[in-house]
Coordinates of C-alpha atoms and ligand atoms in Angstrom, one line a residue:
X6 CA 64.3 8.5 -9.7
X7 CA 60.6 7.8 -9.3
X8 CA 58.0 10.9 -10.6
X9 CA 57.3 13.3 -7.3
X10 CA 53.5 13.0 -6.0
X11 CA 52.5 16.3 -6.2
X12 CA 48.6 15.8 -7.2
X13 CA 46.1 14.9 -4.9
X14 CA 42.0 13.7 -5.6
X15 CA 39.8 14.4 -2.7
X16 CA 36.3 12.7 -3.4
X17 CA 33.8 14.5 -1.8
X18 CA 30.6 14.0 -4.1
X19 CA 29.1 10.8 -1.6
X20 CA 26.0 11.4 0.0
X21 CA 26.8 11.4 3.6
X22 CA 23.4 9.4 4.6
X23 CA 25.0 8.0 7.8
X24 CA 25.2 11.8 8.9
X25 CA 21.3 13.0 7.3
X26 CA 19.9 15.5 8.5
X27 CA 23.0 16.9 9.3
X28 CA 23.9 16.4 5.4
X29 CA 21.0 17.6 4.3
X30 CA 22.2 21.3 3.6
X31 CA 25.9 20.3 5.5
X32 CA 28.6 18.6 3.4
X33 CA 30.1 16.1 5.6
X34 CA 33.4 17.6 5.3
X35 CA 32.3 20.2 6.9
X36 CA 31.7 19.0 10.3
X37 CA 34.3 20.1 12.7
X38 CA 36.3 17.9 14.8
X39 CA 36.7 20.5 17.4
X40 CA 37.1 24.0 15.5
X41 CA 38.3 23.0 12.2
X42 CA 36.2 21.0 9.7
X43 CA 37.4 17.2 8.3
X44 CA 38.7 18.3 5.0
X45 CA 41.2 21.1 6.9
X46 CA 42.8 17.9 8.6
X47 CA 43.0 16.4 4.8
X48 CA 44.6 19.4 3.6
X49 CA 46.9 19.7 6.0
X50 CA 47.8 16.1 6.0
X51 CA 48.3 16.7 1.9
X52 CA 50.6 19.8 2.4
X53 CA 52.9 18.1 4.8
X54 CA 53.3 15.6 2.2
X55 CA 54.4 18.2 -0.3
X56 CA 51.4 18.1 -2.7
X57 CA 51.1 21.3 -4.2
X58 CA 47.4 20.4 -6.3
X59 CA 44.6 19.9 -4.6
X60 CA 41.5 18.2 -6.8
X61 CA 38.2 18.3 -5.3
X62 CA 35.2 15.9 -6.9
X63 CA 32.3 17.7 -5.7
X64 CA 28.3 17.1 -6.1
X65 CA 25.4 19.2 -5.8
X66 CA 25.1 20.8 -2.4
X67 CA 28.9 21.2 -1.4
X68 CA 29.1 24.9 -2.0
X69 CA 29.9 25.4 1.4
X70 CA 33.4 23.4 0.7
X71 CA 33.8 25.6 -1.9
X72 CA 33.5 28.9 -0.4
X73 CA 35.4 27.4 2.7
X74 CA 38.7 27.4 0.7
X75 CA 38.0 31.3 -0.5
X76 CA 39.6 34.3 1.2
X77 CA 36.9 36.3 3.8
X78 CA 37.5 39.8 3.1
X79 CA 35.4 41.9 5.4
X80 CA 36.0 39.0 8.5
X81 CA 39.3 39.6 7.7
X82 CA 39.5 43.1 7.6
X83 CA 37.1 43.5 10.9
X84 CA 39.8 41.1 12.6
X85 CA 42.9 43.1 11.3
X86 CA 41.1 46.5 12.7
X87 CA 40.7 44.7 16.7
X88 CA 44.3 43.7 15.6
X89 CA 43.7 39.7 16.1
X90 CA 46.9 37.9 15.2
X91 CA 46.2 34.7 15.6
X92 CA 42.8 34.2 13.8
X93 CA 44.2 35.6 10.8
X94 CA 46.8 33.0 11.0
X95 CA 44.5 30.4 11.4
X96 CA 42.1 32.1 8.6
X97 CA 45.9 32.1 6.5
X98 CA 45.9 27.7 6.5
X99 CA 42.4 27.8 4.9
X100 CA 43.3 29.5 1.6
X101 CA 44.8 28.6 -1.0
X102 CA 47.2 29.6 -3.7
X103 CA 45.1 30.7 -7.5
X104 CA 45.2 28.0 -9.4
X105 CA 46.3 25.7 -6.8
X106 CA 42.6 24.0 -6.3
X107 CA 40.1 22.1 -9.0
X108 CA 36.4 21.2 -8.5
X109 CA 35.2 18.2 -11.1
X110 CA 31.6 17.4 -10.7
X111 CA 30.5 14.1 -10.3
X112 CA 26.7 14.4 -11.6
X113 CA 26.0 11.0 -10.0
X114 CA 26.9 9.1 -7.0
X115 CA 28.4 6.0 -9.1
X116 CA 30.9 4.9 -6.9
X117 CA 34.5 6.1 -5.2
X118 CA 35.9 4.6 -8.4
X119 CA 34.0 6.6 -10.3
X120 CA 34.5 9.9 -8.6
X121 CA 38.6 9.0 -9.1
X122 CA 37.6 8.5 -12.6
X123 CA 36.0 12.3 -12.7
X124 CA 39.4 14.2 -12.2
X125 CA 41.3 12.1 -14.9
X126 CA 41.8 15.0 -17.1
X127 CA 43.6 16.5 -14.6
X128 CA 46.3 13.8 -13.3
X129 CA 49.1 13.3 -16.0
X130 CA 51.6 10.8 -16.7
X131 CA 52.4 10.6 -13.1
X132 CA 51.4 9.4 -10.0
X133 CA 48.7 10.5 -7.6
X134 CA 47.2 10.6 -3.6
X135 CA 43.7 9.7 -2.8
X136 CA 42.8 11.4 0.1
X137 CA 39.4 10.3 1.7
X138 CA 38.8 13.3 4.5
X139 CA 36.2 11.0 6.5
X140 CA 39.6 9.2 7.6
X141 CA 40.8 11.4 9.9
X142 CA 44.7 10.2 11.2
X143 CA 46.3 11.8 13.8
X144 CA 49.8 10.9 13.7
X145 CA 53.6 12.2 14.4
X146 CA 54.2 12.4 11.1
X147 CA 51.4 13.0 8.7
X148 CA 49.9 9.3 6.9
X149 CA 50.1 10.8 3.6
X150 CA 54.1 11.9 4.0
X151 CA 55.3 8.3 5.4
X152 CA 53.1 6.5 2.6
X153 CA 55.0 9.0 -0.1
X154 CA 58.2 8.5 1.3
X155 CA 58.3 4.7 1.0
X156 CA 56.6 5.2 -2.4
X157 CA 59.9 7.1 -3.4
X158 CA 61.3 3.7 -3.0
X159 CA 59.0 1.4 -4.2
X160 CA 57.0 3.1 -7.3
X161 CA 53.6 1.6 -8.1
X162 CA 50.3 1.7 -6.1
X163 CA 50.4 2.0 -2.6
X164 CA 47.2 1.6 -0.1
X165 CA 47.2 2.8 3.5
X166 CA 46.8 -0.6 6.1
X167 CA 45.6 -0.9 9.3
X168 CA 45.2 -4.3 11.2
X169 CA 41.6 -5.1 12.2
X170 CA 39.9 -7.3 14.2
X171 CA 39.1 -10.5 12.4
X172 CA 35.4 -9.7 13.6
X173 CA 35.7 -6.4 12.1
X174 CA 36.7 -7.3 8.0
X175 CA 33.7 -7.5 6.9
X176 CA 33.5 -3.9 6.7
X177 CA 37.0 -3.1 5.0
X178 CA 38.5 -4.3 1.8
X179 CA 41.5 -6.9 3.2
X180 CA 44.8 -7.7 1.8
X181 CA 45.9 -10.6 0.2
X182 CA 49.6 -10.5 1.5
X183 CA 52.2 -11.7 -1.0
X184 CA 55.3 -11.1 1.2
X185 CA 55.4 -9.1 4.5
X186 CA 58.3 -6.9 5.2
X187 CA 57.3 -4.8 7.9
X188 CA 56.1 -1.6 7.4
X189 CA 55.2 -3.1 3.9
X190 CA 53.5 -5.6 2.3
X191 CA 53.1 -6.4 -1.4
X192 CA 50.3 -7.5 -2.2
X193 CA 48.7 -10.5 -4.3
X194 CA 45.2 -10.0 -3.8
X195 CA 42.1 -8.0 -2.6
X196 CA 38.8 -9.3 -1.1
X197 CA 36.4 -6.7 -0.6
X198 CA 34.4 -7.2 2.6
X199 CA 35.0 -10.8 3.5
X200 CA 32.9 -12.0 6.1
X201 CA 34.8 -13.2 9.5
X202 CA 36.7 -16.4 8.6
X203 CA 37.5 -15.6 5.2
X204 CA 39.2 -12.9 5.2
X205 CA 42.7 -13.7 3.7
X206 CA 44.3 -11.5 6.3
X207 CA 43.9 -8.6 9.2
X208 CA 45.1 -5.9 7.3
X209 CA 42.4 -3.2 5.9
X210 CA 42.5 -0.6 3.4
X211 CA 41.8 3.0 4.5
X212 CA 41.4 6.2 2.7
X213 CA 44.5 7.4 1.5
X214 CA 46.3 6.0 -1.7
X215 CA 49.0 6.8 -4.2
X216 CA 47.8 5.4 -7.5
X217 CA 49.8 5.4 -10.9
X218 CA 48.2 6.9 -13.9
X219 CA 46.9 3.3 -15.1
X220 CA 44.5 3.3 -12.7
X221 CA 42.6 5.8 -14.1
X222 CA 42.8 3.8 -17.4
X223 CA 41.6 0.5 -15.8
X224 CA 38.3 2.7 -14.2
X225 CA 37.6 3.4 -17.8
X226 CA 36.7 -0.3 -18.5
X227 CA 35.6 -0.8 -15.4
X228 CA 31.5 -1.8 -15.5
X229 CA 29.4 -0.9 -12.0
X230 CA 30.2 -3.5 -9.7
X231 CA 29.2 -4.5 -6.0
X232 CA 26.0 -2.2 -4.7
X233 CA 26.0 -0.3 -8.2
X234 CA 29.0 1.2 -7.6
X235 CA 32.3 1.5 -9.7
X236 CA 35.3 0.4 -7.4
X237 CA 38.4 2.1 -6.7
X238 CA 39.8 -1.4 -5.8
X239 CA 38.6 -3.5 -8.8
X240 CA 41.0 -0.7 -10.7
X241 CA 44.0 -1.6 -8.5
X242 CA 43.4 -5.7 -8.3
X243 CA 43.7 -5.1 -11.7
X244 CA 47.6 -3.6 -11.3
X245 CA 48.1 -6.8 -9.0
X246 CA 47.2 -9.2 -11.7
X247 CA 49.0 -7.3 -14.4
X248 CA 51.9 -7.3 -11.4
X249 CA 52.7 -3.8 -11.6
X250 CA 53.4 -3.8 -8.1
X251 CA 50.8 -2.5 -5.8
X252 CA 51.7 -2.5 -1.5
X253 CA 50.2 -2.0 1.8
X254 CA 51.9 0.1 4.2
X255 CA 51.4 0.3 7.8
X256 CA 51.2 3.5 8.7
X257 CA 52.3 4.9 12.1
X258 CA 49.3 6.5 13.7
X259 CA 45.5 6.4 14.8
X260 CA 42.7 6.3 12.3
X261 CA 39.7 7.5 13.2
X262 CA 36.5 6.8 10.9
X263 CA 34.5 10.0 10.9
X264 CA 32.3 8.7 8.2
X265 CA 30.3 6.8 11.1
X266 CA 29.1 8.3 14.1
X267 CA 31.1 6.9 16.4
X268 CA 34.5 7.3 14.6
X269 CA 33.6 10.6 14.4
X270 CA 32.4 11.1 18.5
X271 CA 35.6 9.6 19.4
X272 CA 37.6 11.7 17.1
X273 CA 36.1 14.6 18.8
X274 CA 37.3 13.6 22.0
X275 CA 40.6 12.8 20.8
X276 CA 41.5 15.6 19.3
X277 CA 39.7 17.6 22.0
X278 CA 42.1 15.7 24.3
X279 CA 45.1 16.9 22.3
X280 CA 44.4 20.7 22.7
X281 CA 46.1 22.1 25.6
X282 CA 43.4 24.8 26.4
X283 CA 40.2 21.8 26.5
X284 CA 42.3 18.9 27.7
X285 CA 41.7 20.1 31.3
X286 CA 38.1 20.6 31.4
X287 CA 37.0 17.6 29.4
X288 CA 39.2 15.1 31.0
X289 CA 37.7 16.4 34.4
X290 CA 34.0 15.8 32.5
X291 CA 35.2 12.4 31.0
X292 CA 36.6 11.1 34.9
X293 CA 33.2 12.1 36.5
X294 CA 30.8 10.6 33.7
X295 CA 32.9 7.2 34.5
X296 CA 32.7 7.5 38.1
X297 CA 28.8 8.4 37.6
X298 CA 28.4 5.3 35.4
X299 CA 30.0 2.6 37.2
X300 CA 28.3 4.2 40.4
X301 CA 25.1 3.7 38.6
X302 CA 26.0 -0.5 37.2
Ligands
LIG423 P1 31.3 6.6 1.7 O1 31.3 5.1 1.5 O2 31.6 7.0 3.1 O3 29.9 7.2 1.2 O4 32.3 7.2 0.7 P2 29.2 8.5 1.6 O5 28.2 8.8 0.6 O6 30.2 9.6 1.7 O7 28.6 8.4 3.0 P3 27.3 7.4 3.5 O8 27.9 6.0 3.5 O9 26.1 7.7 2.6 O10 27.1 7.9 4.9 C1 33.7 7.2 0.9 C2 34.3 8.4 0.2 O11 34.0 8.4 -1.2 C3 33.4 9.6 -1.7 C4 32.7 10.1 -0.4 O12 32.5 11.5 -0.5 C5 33.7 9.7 0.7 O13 34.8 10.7 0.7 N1 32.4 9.2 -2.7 C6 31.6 8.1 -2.6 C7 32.3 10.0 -3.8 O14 33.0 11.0 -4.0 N2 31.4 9.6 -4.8 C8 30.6 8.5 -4.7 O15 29.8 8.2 -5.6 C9 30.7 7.7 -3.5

């Protein structure tokens, strides 16, 4: 029987400059895809997967994701008074349980290897998820839950896979795909960014992971790399060529990237598309901006 994953590293110390101003005084986890910021979809997406630990790698200027996970006492008690239900159930999903949530610091912005590295003191002989909230999924059943259930099976390190474009690789790390067996792949190799051509398949790594102890080992030896950064994935090619087993898995769902502008616009609409109570009025907006624009063409 494999070790439960009940630990979870959310890095959250990057600087958000593709979002600036908005990052000047906002941590990006903090903008809301409709009414509920990034890193309550992460959480969610954690819980569903039965993690009970949630670690947070913070930097300076994130005390607003801090304070987002505390309790509200007087907005609470001023909605229990007008006797409103429902936003006290939705206030209920943003707390969480003593003891149940870390902040590490990660003084300086060396990398998403090196924010991984940060929490080590907290992960212990077992395995762990690596939730990055800028990849927002929406799916049936939550990413992090179908990754952990085929990790039950398989053990070792598991990355989330999506097929790109080949056009498209050169801003993903890419899988070298030892053997292809559907919803998994293992893999043999990774190739970070190749440029269109050269990349040794179509599948991409996103932000979520489930990493074995060792990992945080390898970061310890790991010198900065590519753009001055220390790499997550130099820590896991380094489980391939020791073949510990690390796989791909094609997740069911849609990944949105709402670490660039326009992953995150269409998110918006997406999810706004989802809600019963906007779907209405901005599909009725989205029709008449088409029929405005190709009028216009
Ligand atoms: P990104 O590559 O999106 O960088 O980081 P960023 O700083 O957040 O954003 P831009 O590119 O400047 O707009 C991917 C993930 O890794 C975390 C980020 O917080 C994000 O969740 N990260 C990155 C860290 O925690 N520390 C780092 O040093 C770098």
């Amino acid at each position: 029987m494999k070790n439960k994953v009940t630990k979870a590293i959310f890095p959250v110390a990057g600087l958000g400059t593709r979002f600036l101003p908005a990052t000047k005084s906002i941590p990006k986890e903090i903008m809301t895809l409709v009414d509920r910021p990034l890193i309550q979809y992460a959480i969610d997406e954690a819980r569903a997967a039965g993690i009970k630990e949630f670690i947070f790698v913070t930097s300076r200027g994130k005390g607003a994701l801090e304070d987002y996970f505390d309790h509200a006492p007087e907005l609470e008690s001023s909605l229990r008074k007008k006797k409103k239900k429902a936003l006290l159930n939705v206030l209920k999903n943003t707390n969480m349980d003593s003891g149940a949530i870390a902040y590490i610091r990660q003084h300086k912005p060396l990398g998403l290897g090196h924010a991984v590295w940060c929490a080590r003191r907290l992960i212990a002989n077992e395995p762990f998820a690596v939730i990055l909230p800028d990849d927002v999924i929406a799916a049936e059943k939550p990413c992090l839950q179908q990754m952990v259930e085929a990790h039950a099976e398989t053990g070792g390190c598991m990355v989330a896979a999506m097929e790109v474009p080949p056009v498209k690789s050169s801003a993903y790390g890419i899988l070298d795909v030892r053997e292809d067996m559907g919803s998994m792949v293992s893999v043999k190799g990774m190739v970070e960014k190749p440029e269109p051509g050269e990349a040794p398949s179509n599948l991409a790594v996103i932000g979520r992971y489930i990493l074995t102890p060792q990992v945080l080992t390898n970061l310890t030896q790991i010198k900065q790399g590519a753009g001055g950064e220390i790499q997550l994935t130099d820590a896991i090619a380094q489980e391939i060529e020791a073949d510990r087993g690390v796989y791909g898995y094609r997740f069911r769902g849609q990944r949105f990237d709402c670490g660039s502008k326009a992953g995150y616009l269409q998110a918006t609409v997406s999810f706004g598309l989802a809600r019963d109570e906007l779907k209405g009025e901005l599909m009725d907006y989205l029709d008449e901006l088409a029929t405005t624009r190709r009028a216009a063409q």
